[in-house]
Amino acid sequence: MQNAPVVDIKPYVDQMIADRRHLHKRPEIGWCEFETMAYVVERLEKLGIFSLEMGRDIINVESALGRDEEAVKAAEERALQHGVSQAFLDKLHGYTGVIATWDSGRPGKTLAVRFDMDALPVMESDSDDHEPTREGFASERPGRMHACGHDGHTSVGLAVAHWVKDHQDELCGKIKILFQPAEEGVRGAAAVAASGKLDDADMFLASHVGTEAREGEVKVLRNGFLATTKFDIYFEGRSAHAGSEPEKGRSALSAACACVLAMQGIPRHGEGDSRIAIGTMVAGEGRNVVPAHAKIEMEVRGATTEVNKFMADEACRLVEGISAGYGVKPTIVKTGDAAVYECDDECVDILLDSAKCVDGLKTVVEYSTTKGSEDASMLAKRVRDCGGKAGFFIFGCNHKGHHRADFDIQDKKSLPVGLAVMVGAIARVLKK
Amino acid sequence: MQNAPVVDIKPYVDQMIADRRHLHKRPEIGWCEFETMAYVVERLEKLGIFSLEMGRDIINVESALGRDEEAVKAAEERALQHGVSQAFLDKLHGYTGVIATWDSGRPGKTLAVRFDMDALPVMESDSDDHEPTREGFASERPGRMHACGHDGHTSVGLAVAHWVKDHQDELCGKIKILFQPAEEGVRGAAAVAASGKLDDADMFLASHVGTEAREGEVKVLRNGFLATTKFDIYFEGRSAHAGSEPEKGRSALSAACACVLAMQGIPRHGEGDSRIAIGTMVAGEGRNVVPAHAKIEMEVRGATTEVNKFMADEACRLVEGISAGYGVKPTIVKTGDAAVYECDDECVDILLDSAKCVDGLKTVVEYSTTKGSEDASMLAKRVRDCGGKAGFFIFGCNHKGHHRADFDIQDKKSLPVGLAVMVGAIARVLKK
Amino acid sequence: MQNAPVVDIKPYVDQMIADRRHLHKRPEIGWCEFETMAYVVERLEKLGIFSLEMGRDIINVESALGRDEEAVKAAEERALQHGVSQAFLDKLHGYTGVIATWDSGRPGKTLAVRFDMDALPVMESDSDDHEPTREGFASERPGRMHACGHDGHTSVGLAVAHWVKDHQDELCGKIKILFQPAEEGVRGAAAVAASGKLDDADMFLASHVGTEAREGEVKVLRNGFLATTKFDIYFEGRSAHAGSEPEKGRSALSAACACVLAMQGIPRHGEGDSRIAIGTMVAGEGRNVVPAHAKIEMEVRGATTEVNKFMADEACRLVEGISAGYGVKPTIVKTGDAAVYECDDECVDILLDSAKCVDGLKTVVEYSTTKGSEDASMLAKRVRDCGGKAGFFIFGCNHKGHHRADFDIQDKKSLPVGLAVMVGAIARVLKK
Amino acid sequence: MQNAPVVDIKPYVDQMIADRRHLHKRPEIGWCEFETMAYVVERLEKLGIFSLEMGRDIINVESALGRDEEAVKAAEERALQHGVSQAFLDKLHGYTGVIATWDSGRPGKTLAVRFDMDALPVMESDSDDHEPTREGFASERPGRMHACGHDGHTSVGLAVAHWVKDHQDELCGKIKILFQPAEEGVRGAAAVAASGKLDDADMFLASHVGTEAREGEVKVLRNGFLATTKFDIYFEGRSAHAGSEPEKGRSALSAACACVLAMQGIPRHGEGDSRIAIGTMVAGEGRNVVPAHAKIEMEVRGATTEVNKFMADEACRLVEGISAGYGVKPTIVKTGDAAVYECDDECVDILLDSAKCVDGLKTVVEYSTTKGSEDASMLAKRVRDCGGKAGFFIFGCNHKGHHRADFDIQDKKSLPVGLAVMVGAIARVLKK
């Protein structure tokens, strides 16, 4: 790859760090990112070159997984109290997420890049060992925390937008910058994908901070993550006094237990690794009452999208059949969905090339992984199904573990790397 | 009850004992009583007063439970070799059982009495302590034995027929003497009941030797036995190599195991005692093959016919649903069915009165029981559903336990009592 | 029974109704009856003839089932705020219950009578159809209600004490009046029984309002209630990420589910009715985490104390074994225990005789029942094991169902009957 | 690798084919190869250069898996009738297998090579499409067949011995030729390994005909097969009448069913693929008897020996614990055991080099596989644990599937290739 563009991201770093720390103080969980949205949209509008589509306009409502209407209402309420305007909320129709599109007017590729915005229900560490606490930008909301670095992702996205504005004369084609809701629980991407808003993308790129990369490392994905589907399953039986007329009851708890044992016994798959996890169960109303209600939270995974589908299909069939056997009515709600992330050679090459031009990195390698899941895979799959290509990379930080109270990304060291690799890739794809 | 008829059964005892010993040597299991039938029918025909209906004419084929066509064919073959004519077998169309009807021509009640004919797959004791062995009338067929006294019942039935002939001038109304197949496993009565051949009976009486009565005792049933239903359940899954492509299999064994645990968990019933027994399972083809076939033999019981029905219905729904969950096809075959035996006051009184007139008895009492099952209950229920009345009694012997290799009834002591009580009851019901 | 004493309970009725209504406004759940205790003890002390033993002095701490230390602490705190003195609480050492003993000094029987004091976690109806609401003595504590009539029982107990004082010259022997904590959940009686404080009783009597008796009815128990044992079972497994290293986890949820199915499959018992109810399960920490904790609330019952013991023993063995199989540590906590209530002829006769002397009753009968459980059975069993005799009766009211928001006892009609029967019985047992 | 020895196997082919066809007519299943042993030993003795150790001398009896004493006795009996001498059988002490050792007396490596001898319980095809049938050397024993090519392996082993004799002057070091019993069900190798007889080997080589190689192909293993352990599990409960006293029984069937469901739910392993198969269950004595006995046949597999061990350990712990829960006594019998076959570079290189020198092969490649299991892995593991190295190859034939009635190896085409590769490897390892 000759004439690799030289990109200078220094002008964007201070603002990016400031953005990240602003967002870190105001974490919002998935589907509830209203203040984050207001912050992002205000910044994008100020740049003046992007056309914005947002809220329900970029969400296929039927594919919006794991969205709790009550939590959304409460989040809107709180956003109002924190200065977000009713007019802005009205534009969203209850849904978060925004796509900022800039069209150079010149022929070229359409490139989509994606950044996620949501936080987690984690109580942030108040130890002085923890940078956000020590430096005064820890979460202001007890029990909510950016414990997976999406605050950093959003800040990188804003810096990318800024860079695009400053370099518009050097670029051709079109760029779509997606700020996605509800990545945690792999809930949000499916709904954006189903909206069709990225179907015209020739290429799709995304990234994550941390995970399997340490400080000074960039790893470009070849093939990765386990495909996964999450389900909440509700069982509705019939109550009865367990002492005097047990025969009149239909135990939702019993049906749920039988389903648990049966689902865990779904056969291994000859074509690749699989997982099934029944994470929680809550069932019953009282010691001496036949339990009329039970709920389980579960997930399946697969080394391929097909293996994952096999697991999900088997689980659903078992639940339907066994519940019928117990005379209990099951309701299966899909609350999350992610595919295997399959990358194209072209994207891998571009990202490797871009990363190799970043100063000070110790390691730039290709990698494959079967750890964890990432719902950008749903967008990558959609783009590839429409004929486009997809890529993904991770940029390192010396974190202590994601989703923990003491998770931190050392933003000044990590975010510039993420920005540089992404901007370098954009420059390569959209250079005139 | 005044003017109770005096009955003299002495003239019939020697022949009855000889009959019992003849039959004891030639035991035939349920639905296979072809030689027994030939013996019974020949004797009934000789009496010259009965009109006979037999074989498929008194059997509702769809209600013939637990009948093994191959075993029946083999039994027919063996009967031919032992001198039963092809012409006789042709009359039966593969089904055993006969109803001998005598109509006095005089107005009166229609009384049905029932005697069962089948033996068990038990190897008879060859100890000299065992009367049949010592006196030379033990089973000639290894692995087959009259180990529940039905040989005695049949002999009493023949003696009853003889007595009726000798006393026809003293009787009015009509009598129907049923020699029933396949009581063991409660398989035969349902088919005779469903034939409708006893629907015109005003009264139905039956009896059993032994069980809870010892020598010198007659006990008249008030209410008794557990209702029960027997099922064979076949599961058909799909075979696959368990190592290379386990996901392609559907384990019939797994489905069967899940059904077993679920069925044993059917709730207790507030209205009375219940039982569930999964007695046997045979499943699978090889260690490393997903099992395509499984079979279980099971039964449910209930203190009332309703409780038994609840158990059977729950079991079937669980099997259907759970199998569907496992993607396995179940086939549920009912192989036995018995109701609770509910007796009417009138019958209880007649039987008690009859028994009290028998010389030499130590004890004549009413009793109720929840031990065991008896398919005469299906005939009693049918007669009662049609407006008739039903009764039952047991007459004692000092047996060592039914269905055992050393079961014996001490025929000379026990059978005359059974005959006397039954004939006394007939005399009371049909006296002019 | 000649010379049956005539008892006049009219002088005690007004105070009894007032007491009941006072207590009804201040319901306290089991083991938390501190205000109730203060009220009862003050009244008993005023009577001046009883020696009182209370709190930990009459409770075998190890047998105090289902007692929540935190709830007790909160209740003490609230009692202090409502005027109960610290000195009084100090006497109790955290335990409720009082035995008031009066010794006539004359030879005679020792009679123990028992009244329970606890309320339920039920929100009382605010409908004007509900007498306590209409007449202004409904619960002042949202979510707490005397919805089983124990407020009435306590009031009857106080009236009994008063009557004893007024009639001390006519009585011989000794009386012990027990005000028992925590009957709901059959938690408190076992601890009083194990204290040995009633071991010297020659006779033990108890009673209940409502249940199977309507207004105008008194039913004297012959034999009754199902024996029952309640368990909370905690499972402790080992957490692990369900996606990346599921093999390192030990699922408490899976172990709990397997235990549920196995326990429900405990065989029926040939000697009598049994029950098993798994009422609730709460398990797991998150969807994709191997569940480290699970808890179930359950109970077993039996038509005899032996059948109940069989059920409890089987359940515990299954839980221990299956948990070991899953590598999970179970902790089984007994939270309630009641026996079958077996009554002696002498007590039945005395209570029937006493009731027949009460004016205005429509029905006075003996009865047996297998509905519900009553932990006075534990005291009755203890007294009988020590050579004494036991009796029990119910006195009616037209309630709409126990443990309901609209449960009411129409105190002016029901309580005088309860008092009259009890006082009549005392008079018969202790008359000079 | 310079100066690769040129080997000429032509002189041995005719006898090898004749041997294979002789053995094919007289198939013997595992642990029963007495006639095969007599044939092999006679031939080895005639060669005159080998010292032989055989029968119990090379078998660690405690590690002899899946050996049925009754079947062995019957096989000895049959061998006697077919001309095997009692003296020969006496030398074996009931165990099959022989190691033929030749020591050159010159310094050099000790090389062990292994050939298996057992057949399968398969009925051979009588179709003329099937070469053994068409050419008259099909199995003379209905229900027994060399359906996996071990007859060919044994013949190659004899030809190798012959070649060694003819080339002794050109060789140094020592060779141990093992004819192993009971490879099917991975039963025999563990016992030979545990005997320690190959502990001195510097290198261990084995091979198989067919499987994933077609005619003209040789594939040299890098890493392969799933580790596997086979278990038969016996459950002993307690019998009772299921109707009258179900509480006295301990259902072995129920325990087995609970174990099946639990074992199928053993978690997936994060370090690699696993399998569990419950292939068969036979349980119970009669429909209305609490089942006192149950047996299941099962196996686990793992992508690594550690994963397999995890599966086996979990399965055993579940069975022990759950059975204890049910009050049932389990007996777990290991009937087969195989590790993952890990090959050393040196062996891979030697085998590839040898194969590349064989005329007429289309394909010579390295391969890895996770299909099937091969108990030579247990010998390879033992040798490697003792410091030696191991290799394995497959040589092709156009078979229709192993373990089938129509399995055939086209001996004239396949066996010379197997012989040539093995002899070439021996020449390379032991050349002076």
JSON list of C-alpha atoms in Angstrom, two decimals, chain B residues 226 230-232 241-247 251 253-254 256-258 260-261 264 275-291 296-299 301 326 335 370-372, chain D residues 226 230-232 241-247 251 253-254 256-258 260-261 264 275-291 296-299 301 326 335 370-372:
[
{"chain": "B", "resi": 226, "resn": "LEU", "atom": "CA", "xyz": [-57.10, -48.74, 43.74]},
{"chain": "B", "resi": 230, "resn": "LYS", "atom": "CA", "xyz": [-51.07, -49.27, 32.83]},
{"chain": "B", "resi": 231, "resn": "PHE", "atom": "CA", "xyz": [-49.12, -47.78, 29.95]},
{"chain": "B", "resi": 232, "resn": "ASP", "atom": "CA", "xyz": [-46.29, -48.85, 27.71]},
{"chain": "B", "resi": 241, "resn": "HIS", "atom": "CA", "xyz": [-22.93, -40.68, 15.82]},
{"chain": "B", "resi": 242, "resn": "ALA", "atom": "CA", "xyz": [-22.50, -39.31, 19.31]},
{"chain": "B", "resi": 243, "resn": "GLY", "atom": "CA", "xyz": [-18.89, -38.34, 18.67]},
{"chain": "B", "resi": 244, "resn": "SER", "atom": "CA", "xyz": [-18.87, -36.72, 15.27]},
{"chain": "B", "resi": 245, "resn": "GLU", "atom": "CA", "xyz": [-22.31, -35.15, 14.90]},
{"chain": "B", "resi": 246, "resn": "PRO", "atom": "CA", "xyz": [-24.23, -35.31, 18.15]},
{"chain": "B", "resi": 247, "resn": "GLU", "atom": "CA", "xyz": [-26.31, -32.31, 17.11]},
{"chain": "B", "resi": 251, "resn": "SER", "atom": "CA", "xyz": [-32.11, -38.88, 22.08]},
{"chain": "B", "resi": 253, "resn": "LEU", "atom": "CA", "xyz": [-33.30, -42.02, 26.06]},
{"chain": "B", "resi": 254, "resn": "SER", "atom": "CA", "xyz": [-32.98, -38.43, 27.22]},
{"chain": "B", "resi": 256, "resn": "ALA", "atom": "CA", "xyz": [-37.61, -40.86, 28.43]},
{"chain": "B", "resi": 257, "resn": "CYS", "atom": "CA", "xyz": [-35.46, -39.91, 31.42]},
{"chain": "B", "resi": 258, "resn": "ALA", "atom": "CA", "xyz": [-36.93, -36.41, 31.52]},
{"chain": "B", "resi": 260, "resn": "VAL", "atom": "CA", "xyz": [-39.66, -40.28, 34.20]},
{"chain": "B", "resi": 261, "resn": "LEU", "atom": "CA", "xyz": [-38.54, -37.50, 36.52]},
{"chain": "B", "resi": 264, "resn": "GLN", "atom": "CA", "xyz": [-42.81, -38.95, 39.35]},
{"chain": "B", "resi": 275, "resn": "ARG", "atom": "CA", "xyz": [-49.46, -43.82, 42.92]},
{"chain": "B", "resi": 276, "resn": "ILE", "atom": "CA", "xyz": [-47.10, -43.68, 39.99]},
{"chain": "B", "resi": 277, "resn": "ALA", "atom": "CA", "xyz": [-44.59, -46.36, 39.15]},
{"chain": "B", "resi": 278, "resn": "ILE", "atom": "CA", "xyz": [-42.11, -46.36, 36.30]},
{"chain": "B", "resi": 279, "resn": "GLY", "atom": "CA", "xyz": [-41.21, -50.00, 36.41]},
{"chain": "B", "resi": 280, "resn": "THR", "atom": "CA", "xyz": [-38.84, -50.55, 33.51]},
{"chain": "B", "resi": 281, "resn": "MET", "atom": "CA", "xyz": [-36.85, -48.74, 30.85]},
{"chain": "B", "resi": 282, "resn": "VAL", "atom": "CA", "xyz": [-34.98, -50.14, 27.88]},
{"chain": "B", "resi": 283, "resn": "ALA", "atom": "CA", "xyz": [-33.28, -47.58, 25.66]},
{"chain": "B", "resi": 284, "resn": "GLY", "atom": "CA", "xyz": [-30.54, -47.18, 23.13]},
{"chain": "B", "resi": 285, "resn": "GLU", "atom": "CA", "xyz": [-28.62, -49.08, 20.51]},
{"chain": "B", "resi": 286, "resn": "GLY", "atom": "CA", "xyz": [-24.97, -48.64, 21.44]},
{"chain": "B", "resi": 287, "resn": "ARG", "atom": "CA", "xyz": [-22.62, -46.71, 23.64]},
{"chain": "B", "resi": 288, "resn": "ASN", "atom": "CA", "xyz": [-21.63, -44.12, 21.05]},
{"chain": "B", "resi": 289, "resn": "VAL", "atom": "CA", "xyz": [-24.88, -43.77, 19.15]},
{"chain": "B", "resi": 290, "resn": "VAL", "atom": "CA", "xyz": [-27.55, -41.20, 20.01]},
{"chain": "B", "resi": 291, "resn": "PRO", "atom": "CA", "xyz": [-30.38, -43.48, 21.17]},
{"chain": "B", "resi": 296, "resn": "ILE", "atom": "CA", "xyz": [-40.88, -47.62, 29.49]},
{"chain": "B", "resi": 297, "resn": "GLU", "atom": "CA", "xyz": [-43.50, -49.68, 31.31]},
{"chain": "B", "resi": 298, "resn": "MET", "atom": "CA", "xyz": [-45.45, -47.77, 33.90]},
{"chain": "B", "resi": 299, "resn": "GLU", "atom": "CA", "xyz": [-48.68, -47.55, 35.83]},
{"chain": "B", "resi": 301, "resn": "ARG", "atom": "CA", "xyz": [-53.22, -45.71, 40.58]},
{"chain": "B", "resi": 326, "resn": "TYR", "atom": "CA", "xyz": [-36.83, -33.18, 22.81]},
{"chain": "B", "resi": 335, "resn": "THR", "atom": "CA", "xyz": [-52.15, -51.96, 28.41]},
{"chain": "B", "resi": 370, "resn": "THR", "atom": "CA", "xyz": [-56.91, -50.07, 48.98]},
{"chain": "B", "resi": 371, "resn": "LYS", "atom": "CA", "xyz": [-54.55, -52.94, 48.27]},
{"chain": "B", "resi": 372, "resn": "GLY", "atom": "CA", "xyz": [-54.12, -54.17, 44.74]},
{"chain": "D", "resi": 226, "resn": "LEU", "atom": "CA", "xyz": [-10.56, -37.20, 20.71]},
{"chain": "D", "resi": 230, "resn": "LYS", "atom": "CA", "xyz": [-16.02, -45.38, 28.36]},
{"chain": "D", "resi": 231, "resn": "PHE", "atom": "CA", "xyz": [-18.00, -46.35, 31.44]},
{"chain": "D", "resi": 232, "resn": "ASP", "atom": "CA", "xyz": [-20.61, -48.93, 32.31]},
{"chain": "D", "resi": 241, "resn": "HIS", "atom": "CA", "xyz": [-44.21, -53.19, 45.67]},
{"chain": "D", "resi": 242, "resn": "ALA", "atom": "CA", "xyz": [-44.95, -49.94, 43.89]},
{"chain": "D", "resi": 243, "resn": "GLY", "atom": "CA", "xyz": [-48.61, -50.02, 44.86]},
{"chain": "D", "resi": 244, "resn": "SER", "atom": "CA", "xyz": [-48.66, -51.04, 48.50]},
{"chain": "D", "resi": 245, "resn": "GLU", "atom": "CA", "xyz": [-45.42, -49.73, 49.96]},
{"chain": "D", "resi": 246, "resn": "PRO", "atom": "CA", "xyz": [-43.62, -47.50, 47.45]},
{"chain": "D", "resi": 247, "resn": "GLU", "atom": "CA", "xyz": [-41.84, -45.71, 50.29]},
{"chain": "D", "resi": 251, "resn": "SER", "atom": "CA", "xyz": [-35.58, -46.72, 42.48]},
{"chain": "D", "resi": 253, "resn": "LEU", "atom": "CA", "xyz": [-34.19, -46.34, 37.48]},
{"chain": "D", "resi": 254, "resn": "SER", "atom": "CA", "xyz": [-34.98, -42.92, 38.92]},
{"chain": "D", "resi": 256, "resn": "ALA", "atom": "CA", "xyz": [-30.15, -43.44, 36.62]},
{"chain": "D", "resi": 257, "resn": "CYS", "atom": "CA", "xyz": [-32.52, -41.02, 34.89]},
{"chain": "D", "resi": 258, "resn": "ALA", "atom": "CA", "xyz": [-31.45, -38.17, 37.15]},
{"chain": "D", "resi": 260, "resn": "VAL", "atom": "CA", "xyz": [-28.43, -39.01, 32.71]},
{"chain": "D", "resi": 261, "resn": "LEU", "atom": "CA", "xyz": [-29.95, -35.53, 32.74]},
{"chain": "D", "resi": 264, "resn": "GLN", "atom": "CA", "xyz": [-25.66, -34.29, 29.84]},
{"chain": "D", "resi": 275, "resn": "ARG", "atom": "CA", "xyz": [-18.66, -34.87, 24.23]},
{"chain": "D", "resi": 276, "resn": "ILE", "atom": "CA", "xyz": [-20.90, -36.94, 26.43]},
{"chain": "D", "resi": 277, "resn": "ALA", "atom": "CA", "xyz": [-23.06, -39.78, 25.23]},
{"chain": "D", "resi": 278, "resn": "ILE", "atom": "CA", "xyz": [-25.41, -41.91, 27.26]},
{"chain": "D", "resi": 279, "resn": "GLY", "atom": "CA", "xyz": [-25.90, -44.68, 24.76]},
{"chain": "D", "resi": 280, "resn": "THR", "atom": "CA", "xyz": [-28.06, -47.24, 26.51]},
{"chain": "D", "resi": 281, "resn": "MET", "atom": "CA", "xyz": [-30.12, -47.85, 29.61]},
{"chain": "D", "resi": 282, "resn": "VAL", "atom": "CA", "xyz": [-31.71, -51.04, 30.86]},
{"chain": "D", "resi": 283, "resn": "ALA", "atom": "CA", "xyz": [-33.57, -50.78, 34.14]},
{"chain": "D", "resi": 284, "resn": "GLY", "atom": "CA", "xyz": [-36.24, -52.43, 36.22]},
{"chain": "D", "resi": 285, "resn": "GLU", "atom": "CA", "xyz": [-37.83, -55.77, 36.86]},
{"chain": "D", "resi": 286, "resn": "GLY", "atom": "CA", "xyz": [-41.54, -55.24, 36.31]},
{"chain": "D", "resi": 287, "resn": "ARG", "atom": "CA", "xyz": [-44.18, -52.60, 35.81]},
{"chain": "D", "resi": 288, "resn": "ASN", "atom": "CA", "xyz": [-45.35, -52.47, 39.40]},
{"chain": "D", "resi": 289, "resn": "VAL", "atom": "CA", "xyz": [-42.08, -53.10, 41.20]},
{"chain": "D", "resi": 290, "resn": "VAL", "atom": "CA", "xyz": [-39.75, -50.33, 42.35]},
{"chain": "D", "resi": 291, "resn": "PRO", "atom": "CA", "xyz": [-36.73, -50.95, 40.09]},
{"chain": "D", "resi": 296, "resn": "ILE", "atom": "CA", "xyz": [-26.19, -47.45, 31.52]},
{"chain": "D", "resi": 297, "resn": "GLU", "atom": "CA", "xyz": [-23.45, -47.51, 28.92]},
{"chain": "D", "resi": 298, "resn": "MET", "atom": "CA", "xyz": [-21.83, -44.17, 28.30]},
{"chain": "D", "resi": 299, "resn": "GLU", "atom": "CA", "xyz": [-18.72, -42.38, 27.12]},
{"chain": "D", "resi": 301, "resn": "ARG", "atom": "CA", "xyz": [-14.62, -37.39, 24.92]},
{"chain": "D", "resi": 326, "resn": "TYR", "atom": "CA", "xyz": [-31.56, -41.45, 45.84]},
{"chain": "D", "resi": 335, "resn": "THR", "atom": "CA", "xyz": [-14.51, -50.17, 29.98]},
{"chain": "D", "resi": 370, "resn": "THR", "atom": "CA", "xyz": [-10.84, -34.83, 15.87]},
{"chain": "D", "resi": 371, "resn": "LYS", "atom": "CA", "xyz": [-12.84, -37.70, 14.44]},
{"chain": "D", "resi": 372, "resn": "GLY", "atom": "CA", "xyz": [-12.97, -40.97, 16.29]}
]
